[in-house]
Amino acid sequence: DHSSANFTGSLLDNYHFTEGDFIKCHQSSQSYENNRWQGILMPFYKDYIYMLRVAHEGQLGIQGYTIPDNQRTVTLRNGWNHLPYLCENTQDVTTALSGYNDFAQPGDIVKSYRAFAMLNSQYRWVGSLNYLQPGEGYMLYRQGTETVVMPYQTLLSEVADIVGVSEYDAVPACLHHSDNMPVVATVPGASFGDRLEAYDGNMLVGVSEADSLGRFMMMTYADEQSRLAFRYVPCSMDKTVENTAPIISYSSLNSVGTVDNPYVIDFARSMVSAYPNPFTDYIRFVASVDADATIDVHLYDASGMLMWSQSFTHVEGGCWQYVLDGLTTYPQGIYIAVISINGMSNQIKLIKE
């Protein structure tokens, strides 16, 4: 059973809505047309989460009374669950979800629109989501198969100031998508403060800095079934910026990697390569690309002189290959191949014998 939210009057009467505004929960929706709400929307319940899309920025005033302690419960099933936060004060994730301790399993995820935390094998919440706040919407992914009822505890450990997630403001894609996908990744040799970026084509859709264990806890925002590519930007000048071809499929119903077993992005075995290396009379360039890709290949000698270049447009998706032959007359030494896929460059050092 659901206990209805205790609002004085209609919840939606305290805001000036315009044509095309939209509200939905996980079961139904309404749109604002001809100066009234059209469609079917269930009554407002305390344990539902609602999303509201409006054309103009403003504040929606809500009035009501405090939910009794014995009604601060949420039913959680296997898979993704909407998780309304029913406490009146801000709590750290561990405290806020203390009523879930008896049901939690490693790999469970709690996420907001901006950040997430995952339960590790020591049953600690680890990630970029540190606090649960009143008025915010969350989702919880439950590994367990049985349905459970989680009580919220009324605890007095309120956090006064919350530091915002800086990565959120740096990702413009988050403004255009209502869903997200958590990614826990690592790069061999990554150090604290190194930066990992995710791209859908040329659009930045996620960014994160490495923690002390070299893990990147990244929230990504993209269209369903998009393929995400990654760019590694190390702090140290001794390391090089590297890129991958698209390697991960995006789905808002999924997550990639765990805090105990992060997804490994190994640029040494990148999906962009050139061989044989060393070479004698030919080089084969290989890349994994999406359909309609543009590929630019440049070959430089050690002094930076351009030896050869060619562009390929409207390339079919899949494994692209090109053989550059007739290289027996090239002097022995070091060469640099620069392979750019839709503007994202990858450098490969080659040796001519």
Coordinates of N, CA and C in Angstrom, one line a residue, residues 55-287:
A55 N 9.2 24.6 -19.4 CA 9.9 25.4 -20.4 C 10.6 26.6 -19.7
H56 N 10.2 27.0 -18.6 CA 10.7 28.2 -17.9 C 11.2 27.9 -16.5
E57 N 12.3 28.4 -16.1 CA 12.8 28.1 -14.8 C 12.0 28.8 -13.7
G58 N 11.8 28.2 -12.6 CA 11.1 28.8 -11.5 C 11.1 27.9 -10.3
Q59 N 10.4 28.3 -9.2 CA 10.3 27.5 -8.0 C 8.8 27.0 -7.8
L60 N 8.7 25.7 -7.5 CA 7.5 25.1 -7.2 C 7.3 24.9 -5.7
G61 N 6.4 25.6 -5.1 CA 6.2 25.6 -3.7 C 5.4 24.4 -3.3
I62 N 5.8 23.7 -2.2 CA 5.1 22.5 -1.7 C 4.9 22.7 -0.2
Q63 N 3.7 22.4 0.2 CA 3.3 22.4 1.6 C 2.8 21.1 2.1
G64 N 3.0 20.8 3.3 CA 2.5 19.5 3.8 C 3.0 19.3 5.3
Y65 N 2.8 18.1 5.8 CA 3.3 17.8 7.1 C 4.3 16.7 7.1
T66 N 5.0 16.6 8.2 CA 6.1 15.6 8.3 C 5.5 14.2 8.3
I67 N 6.2 13.3 7.5 CA 5.9 11.9 7.4 C 6.2 11.2 8.7
P68 N 5.3 10.5 9.3 CA 5.6 9.8 10.6 C 6.7 8.8 10.4
D69 N 7.5 8.6 11.5 CA 8.6 7.7 11.4 C 8.2 6.3 10.9
N70 N 7.1 5.8 11.3 CA 6.7 4.4 11.0 C 6.2 4.3 9.5
Q71 N 6.1 5.5 8.8 CA 5.8 5.5 7.4 C 7.0 5.8 6.5
R72 N 8.2 6.0 7.1 CA 9.4 6.3 6.3 C 10.0 5.0 5.8
T73 N 9.3 4.3 4.9 CA 9.8 3.0 4.4 C 9.7 3.0 2.9
V74 N 10.6 2.2 2.2 CA 10.6 2.1 0.8 C 10.7 0.6 0.4
T75 N 9.9 0.2 -0.5 CA 9.9 -1.2 -1.0 C 10.9 -1.3 -2.1
L76 N 11.8 -2.3 -2.0 CA 12.9 -2.4 -2.9 C 12.9 -3.8 -3.5
R77 N 13.0 -3.9 -4.9 CA 12.9 -5.2 -5.6 C 14.2 -5.4 -6.3
N78 N 14.4 -6.6 -6.9 CA 15.6 -6.9 -7.7 C 15.7 -5.9 -8.9
G79 N 16.9 -5.4 -9.1 CA 17.1 -4.5 -10.2 C 17.0 -3.0 -9.8
W80 N 16.7 -2.2 -10.7 CA 16.7 -0.7 -10.4 C 15.4 -0.3 -9.7
N81 N 15.5 0.5 -8.7 CA 14.3 0.9 -7.9 C 14.4 2.5 -7.8
H82 N 13.3 3.2 -7.9 CA 13.2 4.6 -7.5 C 13.4 4.6 -6.0
L83 N 14.2 5.6 -5.5 CA 14.5 5.7 -4.1 C 14.2 7.1 -3.6
P84 N 13.0 7.4 -3.2 CA 12.8 8.7 -2.6 C 13.4 8.8 -1.2
Y85 N 14.0 10.0 -1.0 CA 14.7 10.2 0.3 C 13.7 10.8 1.3
L86 N 13.2 10.1 2.3 CA 12.1 10.5 3.1 C 12.5 11.2 4.4
C87 N 13.8 11.4 4.6 CA 14.2 12.1 5.9 C 14.2 13.6 5.6
E88 N 14.2 14.4 6.7 CA 14.1 15.8 6.6 C 15.5 16.5 6.6
N89 N 16.5 15.7 6.9 CA 17.9 16.3 7.0 C 18.8 15.5 6.1
T90 N 19.9 16.2 5.7 CA 20.9 15.6 4.9 C 21.8 14.6 5.7
Q91 N 22.0 13.4 5.1 CA 22.8 12.4 5.8 C 23.9 11.9 4.8
D92 N 25.0 11.4 5.4 CA 25.9 10.7 4.5 C 25.3 9.4 4.0
V93 N 25.8 8.9 2.9 CA 25.2 7.7 2.3 C 25.1 6.5 3.3
T94 N 26.2 6.3 4.0 CA 26.2 5.2 5.0 C 25.1 5.3 6.0
T95 N 24.9 6.5 6.6 CA 23.9 6.7 7.6 C 22.5 6.7 7.0
A96 N 22.3 7.3 5.9 CA 21.0 7.4 5.3 C 20.5 6.0 4.9
L97 N 21.4 5.1 4.5 CA 21.0 3.8 4.1 C 21.2 2.7 5.1
S98 N 21.4 3.1 6.4 CA 21.6 2.2 7.4 C 20.5 1.1 7.6
G99 N 19.3 1.5 7.2 CA 18.2 0.6 7.3 C 18.2 -0.5 6.2
Y100 N 19.2 -0.3 5.3 CA 19.3 -1.3 4.2 C 20.4 -2.3 4.5
N101 N 21.2 -2.1 5.6 CA 22.4 -2.9 5.8 C 22.1 -4.4 5.8
D102 N 21.0 -4.8 6.4 CA 20.7 -6.3 6.5 C 20.4 -6.9 5.1
F103 N 20.1 -6.0 4.1 CA 19.7 -6.6 2.8 C 20.7 -6.3 1.7
A104 N 21.7 -5.5 2.0 CA 22.6 -5.1 0.9 C 23.6 -6.2 0.5
Q105 N 24.1 -6.1 -0.7 CA 25.0 -7.0 -1.2 C 26.1 -6.2 -2.0
P106 N 27.4 -6.7 -2.0 CA 28.4 -6.0 -2.8 C 27.9 -5.9 -4.3
G107 N 28.1 -4.7 -4.8 CA 27.7 -4.5 -6.2 C 26.4 -3.7 -6.3
D108 N 25.7 -3.6 -5.2 CA 24.5 -2.7 -5.1 C 24.9 -1.2 -5.4
I109 N 24.1 -0.5 -6.1 CA 24.4 0.9 -6.5 C 23.3 1.8 -6.0
V110 N 23.7 3.0 -5.5 CA 22.7 4.1 -5.3 C 23.2 5.3 -6.1
K111 N 22.3 5.9 -6.9 CA 22.8 7.0 -7.8 C 21.8 8.1 -7.8
S112 N 22.3 9.3 -8.0 CA 21.5 10.5 -8.2 C 21.6 10.8 -9.7
Y113 N 21.2 12.0 -10.1 CA 21.4 12.4 -11.5 C 22.8 12.7 -11.8
R114 N 23.6 13.1 -10.7 CA 24.9 13.6 -10.9 C 26.0 12.6 -10.5
A115 N 25.7 11.7 -9.5 CA 26.8 10.9 -9.0 C 26.3 9.6 -8.5
F116 N 27.2 8.7 -8.1 CA 26.8 7.4 -7.6 C 27.7 6.8 -6.6
A117 N 27.3 5.8 -5.9 CA 28.1 5.1 -4.9 C 27.8 3.6 -5.1
M118 N 28.8 2.8 -4.9 CA 28.6 1.3 -5.1 C 29.1 0.6 -3.8
L119 N 28.5 -0.4 -3.4 CA 28.9 -1.2 -2.2 C 30.0 -2.1 -2.6
N120 N 31.1 -2.0 -1.8 CA 32.3 -2.9 -2.1 C 32.2 -4.2 -1.3
S121 N 33.2 -5.0 -1.4 CA 33.2 -6.3 -0.8 C 33.4 -6.2 0.7
Q122 N 33.8 -5.0 1.2 CA 33.8 -4.7 2.7 C 32.6 -4.1 3.2
Y123 N 31.5 -4.0 2.3 CA 30.2 -3.5 2.6 C 30.4 -2.0 3.0
R124 N 31.2 -1.3 2.2 CA 31.3 0.2 2.4 C 30.8 0.8 1.1
W125 N 30.1 1.9 1.2 CA 29.7 2.7 0.0 C 30.8 3.5 -0.5
V126 N 31.2 3.3 -1.8 CA 32.4 4.0 -2.4 C 31.9 4.6 -3.7
G127 N 32.3 5.9 -3.8 CA 32.0 6.6 -5.1 C 31.9 8.1 -5.0
S128 N 31.3 8.7 -6.0 CA 31.2 10.2 -6.0 C 30.0 10.7 -5.3
L129 N 29.0 9.8 -4.9 CA 27.9 10.2 -4.2 C 28.1 10.0 -2.7
N130 N 28.2 11.1 -2.0 CA 28.6 11.1 -0.6 C 27.4 11.3 0.4
Y131 N 26.4 12.0 -0.1 CA 25.3 12.4 0.8 C 23.9 12.2 0.1
L132 N 22.9 11.9 0.9 CA 21.5 12.0 0.4 C 20.8 13.2 1.0
Q133 N 20.1 13.9 0.1 CA 19.5 15.2 0.5 C 18.0 15.2 0.3
P134 N 17.3 15.9 1.2 CA 15.8 16.1 1.0 C 15.5 16.8 -0.3
G135 N 14.5 16.3 -1.0 CA 14.1 17.0 -2.2 C 14.8 16.4 -3.4
E136 N 15.8 15.6 -3.3 CA 16.5 15.0 -4.4 C 16.0 13.6 -4.7
G137 N 16.0 13.2 -6.0 CA 15.6 11.9 -6.4 C 16.8 10.9 -6.6
Y138 N 16.6 9.7 -6.2 CA 17.7 8.7 -6.3 C 17.2 7.4 -6.9
M139 N 18.1 6.5 -7.3 CA 17.7 5.2 -7.7 C 18.7 4.2 -7.0
L140 N 18.2 3.0 -6.7 CA 19.0 2.0 -6.1 C 18.9 0.7 -6.9
Y141 N 20.1 0.2 -7.2 CA 20.1 -1.1 -7.9 C 20.4 -2.2 -6.9
R142 N 19.4 -3.1 -6.8 CA 19.5 -4.2 -5.8 C 19.9 -5.5 -6.5
Q143 N 21.0 -6.2 -5.9 CA 21.4 -7.5 -6.5 C 20.5 -8.6 -6.0
G144 N 20.0 -8.5 -4.7 CA 19.2 -9.5 -4.1 C 17.9 -9.8 -4.9
T145 N 17.5 -11.0 -4.9 CA 16.3 -11.4 -5.7 C 15.0 -11.2 -4.9
E146 N 15.0 -11.2 -3.5 CA 13.8 -11.0 -2.8 C 13.4 -9.6 -2.6
T147 N 12.1 -9.3 -2.5 CA 11.6 -8.0 -2.3 C 11.7 -7.6 -0.8
V148 N 12.2 -6.5 -0.4 CA 12.4 -6.1 1.0 C 11.9 -4.7 1.2
V149 N 11.6 -4.4 2.5 CA 11.1 -3.1 2.9 C 12.2 -2.4 3.7
M150 N 12.7 -1.3 3.2 CA 13.8 -0.6 3.9 C 13.2 0.5 4.7
P151 N 13.5 0.5 6.0 CA 13.1 1.7 6.8 C 14.2 2.8 6.8
Y152 N 13.8 4.0 6.8 CA 14.7 5.1 7.0 C 14.8 5.3 8.5
Q153 N 16.1 5.5 9.0 CA 16.3 5.7 10.4 C 16.3 7.3 10.7
T154 N 15.7 7.7 11.8 CA 15.7 9.1 12.2 C 16.9 9.3 13.0
L155 N 18.0 9.8 12.4 CA 19.3 10.0 13.0 C 19.6 11.4 13.0
L156 N 20.5 11.8 13.9 CA 20.8 13.3 14.1 C 22.3 13.5 13.7
S157 N 22.6 13.2 12.4 CA 24.0 13.4 12.0 C 23.9 14.3 10.7
E158 N 23.2 15.3 10.8 CA 23.0 16.2 9.6 C 24.3 16.8 9.2
V159 N 24.5 16.9 7.9 CA 25.7 17.6 7.3 C 25.3 19.0 6.9
A160 N 26.0 20.0 7.4 CA 25.5 21.4 7.2 C 25.8 21.8 5.7
D161 N 27.0 21.6 5.2 CA 27.3 22.1 3.9 C 27.7 20.9 3.0
I162 N 27.2 21.0 1.8 CA 27.4 19.9 0.8 C 28.2 20.6 -0.4
V163 N 29.3 19.9 -0.7 CA 30.2 20.4 -1.8 C 29.6 19.8 -3.1
G164 N 29.4 20.6 -4.1 CA 28.8 20.1 -5.3 C 29.8 19.2 -6.1
V165 N 29.2 18.4 -7.0 CA 30.1 17.5 -7.8 C 30.6 18.3 -9.0
S166 N 31.9 18.7 -9.0 CA 32.4 19.6 -10.0 C 32.3 19.0 -11.4
E167 N 32.4 17.6 -11.5 CA 32.4 17.0 -12.8 C 31.1 17.2 -13.5
Y168 N 30.0 17.4 -12.8 CA 28.7 17.5 -13.4 C 28.6 18.8 -14.2
D169 N 29.2 19.9 -13.7 CA 29.1 21.2 -14.4 C 30.0 21.1 -15.7
A170 N 30.9 20.2 -15.8 CA 31.8 20.2 -16.9 C 31.3 19.3 -18.0
V171 N 30.1 18.7 -17.9 CA 29.6 17.8 -18.9 C 28.3 18.3 -19.4
P172 N 28.3 19.0 -20.6 CA 27.1 19.6 -21.1 C 26.1 18.6 -21.5
A173 N 26.4 17.3 -21.8 CA 25.5 16.3 -22.2 C 24.4 16.0 -21.1
C174 N 24.8 16.3 -19.8 CA 23.9 16.0 -18.7 C 22.6 16.9 -18.8
L175 N 22.7 18.0 -19.5 CA 21.5 18.9 -19.6 C 20.5 18.4 -20.6
H176 N 20.9 17.4 -21.4 CA 20.0 16.9 -22.5 C 19.5 15.5 -22.3
H177 N 19.8 14.9 -21.2 CA 19.4 13.5 -21.0 C 18.8 13.3 -19.6
S178 N 17.7 12.6 -19.5 CA 17.1 12.4 -18.2 C 17.6 11.1 -17.5
D179 N 18.4 10.3 -18.1 CA 19.0 9.1 -17.5 C 20.5 9.2 -17.6
N180 N 21.1 8.2 -16.9 CA 22.6 8.1 -16.9 C 23.1 6.7 -16.7
M181 N 24.4 6.5 -16.8 CA 25.0 5.2 -16.7 C 26.3 5.3 -15.9
P182 N 26.4 4.7 -14.7 CA 27.6 4.7 -13.9 C 28.7 3.8 -14.6
V183 N 29.9 4.3 -14.6 CA 31.1 3.6 -15.1 C 32.2 3.7 -14.0
V184 N 32.7 2.5 -13.6 CA 33.9 2.4 -12.8 C 35.0 1.8 -13.6
A185 N 36.0 2.6 -13.9 CA 37.0 2.2 -14.8 C 38.4 2.4 -14.2
T186 N 39.4 1.8 -14.8 CA 40.8 2.1 -14.4 C 41.6 2.0 -15.7
V187 N 42.8 2.7 -15.6 CA 43.7 2.7 -16.7 C 45.1 2.2 -16.1
P188 N 45.7 1.2 -16.7 CA 47.0 0.7 -16.1 C 48.0 1.8 -15.9
G189 N 48.5 2.0 -14.7 CA 49.4 3.0 -14.5 C 48.8 4.4 -14.1
A190 N 47.5 4.4 -14.0 CA 46.8 5.7 -13.6 C 47.2 6.1 -12.2
S191 N 47.3 7.4 -12.0 CA 47.7 8.0 -10.7 C 46.6 8.9 -10.2
F192 N 46.6 9.2 -8.9 CA 45.6 10.1 -8.3 C 45.6 11.5 -9.1
G193 N 44.4 11.9 -9.5 CA 44.3 13.2 -10.1 C 44.3 13.1 -11.7
D194 N 44.7 11.9 -12.2 CA 44.6 11.8 -13.7 C 43.2 11.9 -14.1
R195 N 42.9 12.3 -15.3 CA 41.6 12.6 -15.8 C 41.2 11.6 -16.9
L196 N 39.9 11.1 -16.8 CA 39.4 10.3 -17.9 C 38.1 10.9 -18.4
E197 N 38.0 11.0 -19.7 CA 36.8 11.6 -20.3 C 36.1 10.6 -21.2
A198 N 34.8 10.6 -21.3 CA 34.0 9.8 -22.1 C 33.4 10.6 -23.2
Y199 N 33.3 10.1 -24.4 CA 32.8 10.8 -25.6 C 31.8 9.9 -26.3
D200 N 30.7 10.6 -26.8 CA 29.8 10.0 -27.7 C 29.9 10.8 -29.0
G201 N 30.7 10.3 -29.9 CA 31.1 11.1 -31.1 C 32.1 12.2 -30.6
N202 N 31.7 13.4 -30.9 CA 32.5 14.6 -30.4 C 32.0 15.2 -29.1
M203 N 30.9 14.6 -28.6 CA 30.3 15.2 -27.4 C 30.8 14.6 -26.2
L204 N 31.3 15.5 -25.2 CA 31.8 15.0 -23.9 C 30.6 14.6 -23.1
V205 N 30.6 13.3 -22.7 CA 29.4 12.8 -22.0 C 29.8 12.3 -20.6
G206 N 31.0 12.4 -20.1 CA 31.4 12.0 -18.8 C 32.8 12.4 -18.5
V207 N 33.1 12.7 -17.3 CA 34.5 13.0 -16.9 C 34.7 12.7 -15.4
S208 N 35.9 12.2 -15.1 CA 36.2 11.8 -13.7 C 37.7 11.9 -13.5
E209 N 38.1 12.2 -12.2 CA 39.5 12.1 -11.8 C 39.8 10.9 -11.0
A210 N 41.0 10.3 -11.2 CA 41.3 9.1 -10.5 C 41.4 9.3 -9.0
D211 N 40.9 8.2 -8.3 CA 41.1 8.3 -6.8 C 42.4 7.7 -6.4
S212 N 42.7 7.5 -5.2 CA 44.0 7.1 -4.7 C 44.3 5.7 -5.2
L213 N 43.3 4.9 -5.6 CA 43.5 3.5 -6.1 C 43.6 3.5 -7.6
G214 N 43.5 4.7 -8.3 CA 43.6 4.7 -9.7 C 42.3 4.4 -10.4
R215 N 41.2 4.5 -9.6 CA 39.8 4.2 -10.2 C 39.2 5.5 -10.6
F216 N 38.4 5.4 -11.7 CA 37.6 6.6 -12.2 C 36.1 6.2 -11.9
M217 N 35.5 7.0 -11.1 CA 34.0 6.8 -10.8 C 33.3 7.9 -11.6
M218 N 32.8 7.5 -12.8 CA 32.3 8.4 -13.8 C 30.8 8.2 -14.1
M219 N 30.0 9.3 -14.1 CA 28.6 9.2 -14.5 C 28.6 9.7 -16.0
T220 N 27.9 8.9 -16.8 CA 27.9 9.2 -18.2 C 26.4 9.5 -18.7
Y221 N 26.3 10.3 -19.7 CA 25.0 10.7 -20.2 C 25.0 10.6 -21.7
A222 N 24.2 9.8 -22.3 CA 24.2 9.6 -23.8 C 22.9 9.1 -24.2
D223 N 22.7 8.9 -25.5 CA 21.5 8.2 -26.1 C 21.7 6.7 -26.0
E224 N 20.6 6.0 -25.8 CA 20.6 4.6 -25.7 C 21.3 4.0 -26.9
Q225 N 22.1 3.0 -26.6 CA 22.9 2.2 -27.6 C 24.0 3.0 -28.3
S226 N 24.3 4.2 -27.7 CA 25.5 4.9 -28.2 C 26.7 4.1 -27.9
R227 N 27.8 4.3 -28.6 CA 29.1 3.7 -28.3 C 30.0 4.8 -27.7
L228 N 30.6 4.5 -26.5 CA 31.4 5.5 -25.9 C 32.9 5.3 -26.1
A229 N 33.6 6.3 -26.5 CA 35.0 6.3 -26.6 C 35.6 7.0 -25.4
F230 N 36.9 6.8 -25.1 CA 37.5 7.4 -23.9 C 38.8 8.1 -24.2
R231 N 39.1 9.1 -23.4 CA 40.3 9.9 -23.6 C 41.0 10.0 -22.2
Y232 N 42.3 9.6 -22.1 CA 43.0 9.6 -20.9 C 44.0 10.8 -20.8
V233 N 43.8 11.7 -19.8 CA 44.6 12.9 -19.7 C 45.4 12.8 -18.4
P234 N 46.7 12.3 -18.4 CA 47.4 12.2 -17.2 C 47.9 13.5 -16.6
C235 N 48.1 13.6 -15.3 CA 48.7 14.8 -14.7 C 50.2 15.0 -15.1
S236 N 50.9 13.9 -15.1 CA 52.3 13.9 -15.3 C 52.7 14.2 -16.8
M237 N 53.6 15.0 -17.0 CA 54.1 15.3 -18.4 C 54.9 14.2 -19.0
D238 N 55.2 13.2 -18.1 CA 56.0 12.0 -18.6 C 55.0 11.0 -19.3
K239 N 53.7 11.2 -19.1 CA 52.8 10.3 -19.7 C 52.1 11.0 -20.9
T240 N 51.6 10.3 -21.9 CA 51.0 10.9 -23.0 C 49.4 10.8 -23.0
V241 N 48.8 11.8 -23.6 CA 47.3 11.7 -23.7 C 47.0 10.7 -24.7
E242 N 46.0 9.8 -24.4 CA 45.7 8.7 -25.3 C 44.2 8.6 -25.5
N243 N 43.7 8.0 -26.6 CA 42.3 7.9 -26.9 C 42.0 6.4 -27.3
T244 N 40.8 6.0 -27.2 CA 40.3 4.8 -27.7 C 39.3 5.1 -28.8
A245 N 39.0 4.1 -29.6 CA 37.8 4.1 -30.4 C 36.6 3.8 -29.5
P246 N 35.4 3.9 -30.1 CA 34.2 3.5 -29.2 C 34.3 2.1 -28.8
I247 N 34.2 1.9 -27.4 CA 34.4 0.5 -26.9 C 33.3 0.1 -25.9
I248 N 32.5 1.0 -25.4 CA 31.4 0.6 -24.5 C 30.1 1.0 -25.0
S249 N 29.1 0.1 -24.9 CA 27.7 0.5 -25.3 C 27.0 1.1 -24.1
Y250 N 26.3 2.2 -24.4 CA 25.6 2.9 -23.4 C 24.2 2.4 -23.2
S251 N 23.8 2.2 -21.9 CA 22.4 1.9 -21.6 C 22.1 2.4 -20.2
S252 N 21.1 3.1 -20.0 CA 20.7 3.7 -18.7 C 20.3 2.6 -17.7
L253 N 20.1 1.4 -18.2 CA 19.7 0.3 -17.3 C 20.9 -0.5 -16.9
N254 N 22.1 -0.1 -17.3 CA 23.3 -0.9 -17.0 C 24.3 0.0 -16.2
S255 N 25.3 -0.7 -15.7 CA 26.5 0.0 -15.2 C 27.7 -0.8 -15.7
V256 N 28.8 -0.2 -15.7 CA 30.0 -0.8 -16.2 C 31.1 -0.8 -15.1
G257 N 31.6 -2.0 -14.8 CA 32.7 -2.2 -13.8 C 32.1 -2.1 -12.4
T258 N 32.9 -2.5 -11.4 CA 32.6 -2.4 -10.0 C 33.8 -1.8 -9.3
V259 N 33.5 -1.3 -8.0 CA 34.6 -0.8 -7.3 C 35.7 -1.8 -6.9
D260 N 35.3 -3.1 -6.9 CA 36.3 -4.1 -6.6 C 36.9 -4.7 -7.9
N261 N 36.2 -4.5 -9.0 CA 36.7 -5.0 -10.3 C 36.4 -4.0 -11.4
P262 N 37.1 -2.9 -11.4 CA 36.9 -1.9 -12.4 C 37.1 -2.3 -13.8
Y263 N 36.4 -1.7 -14.8 CA 36.6 -2.0 -16.2 C 37.9 -1.5 -16.6
V264 N 38.8 -2.3 -17.2 CA 40.1 -1.9 -17.6 C 40.2 -1.3 -19.0
I265 N 40.6 -0.1 -19.1 CA 40.8 0.6 -20.4 C 42.3 0.5 -20.7
D266 N 42.7 -0.4 -21.5 CA 44.1 -0.7 -21.7 C 44.5 0.0 -23.1
F267 N 45.1 1.1 -23.0 CA 45.4 1.9 -24.2 C 46.6 1.2 -24.9
A268 N 47.3 0.3 -24.2 CA 48.4 -0.4 -24.9 C 47.8 -1.4 -25.9
R269 N 46.6 -1.8 -25.7 CA 45.9 -2.7 -26.6 C 44.7 -2.0 -27.1
S270 N 44.9 -0.8 -27.5 CA 43.8 0.1 -28.0 C 43.2 -0.5 -29.3
M271 N 42.0 0.0 -29.6 CA 41.4 -0.5 -30.8 C 41.8 0.4 -32.0
V272 N 42.9 1.1 -31.9 CA 43.6 1.8 -33.0 C 45.0 1.3 -33.0
S273 N 45.5 0.7 -34.1 CA 46.8 0.1 -34.1 C 47.5 0.2 -35.5
A274 N 48.8 0.0 -35.5 CA 49.5 0.0 -36.8 C 50.6 -1.1 -36.6
Y275 N 50.7 -1.9 -37.7 CA 51.7 -3.0 -37.6 C 52.1 -3.4 -39.0
P276 N 53.2 -4.2 -39.2 CA 54.1 -4.7 -38.2 C 55.0 -3.5 -37.7
N277 N 55.5 -3.7 -36.5 CA 56.3 -2.7 -35.8 C 57.4 -3.4 -35.1
P278 N 58.7 -3.4 -35.6 CA 59.2 -2.6 -36.7 C 58.6 -3.0 -38.1
F279 N 58.6 -2.1 -39.1 CA 58.2 -2.4 -40.4 C 59.3 -2.3 -41.4
T280 N 59.1 -2.8 -42.6 CA 60.2 -2.7 -43.6 C 59.6 -2.1 -44.9
D281 N 58.6 -2.7 -45.5 CA 58.1 -2.2 -46.7 C 56.6 -1.8 -46.7
Y282 N 55.9 -2.1 -45.6 CA 54.5 -1.7 -45.5 C 54.0 -1.5 -44.1
I283 N 52.9 -0.7 -43.9 CA 52.3 -0.6 -42.6 C 50.8 -0.8 -42.8
R284 N 50.2 -1.6 -41.9 CA 48.8 -1.9 -41.9 C 48.1 -1.1 -40.8
F285 N 47.2 -0.1 -41.1 CA 46.5 0.7 -40.1 C 45.2 0.0 -39.8
V286 N 44.8 -0.1 -38.5 CA 43.6 -0.8 -38.1 C 42.9 0.0 -37.1
A287 N 41.5 0.2 -37.2 CA 40.8 0.9 -36.2 C 39.4 0.3 -36.1

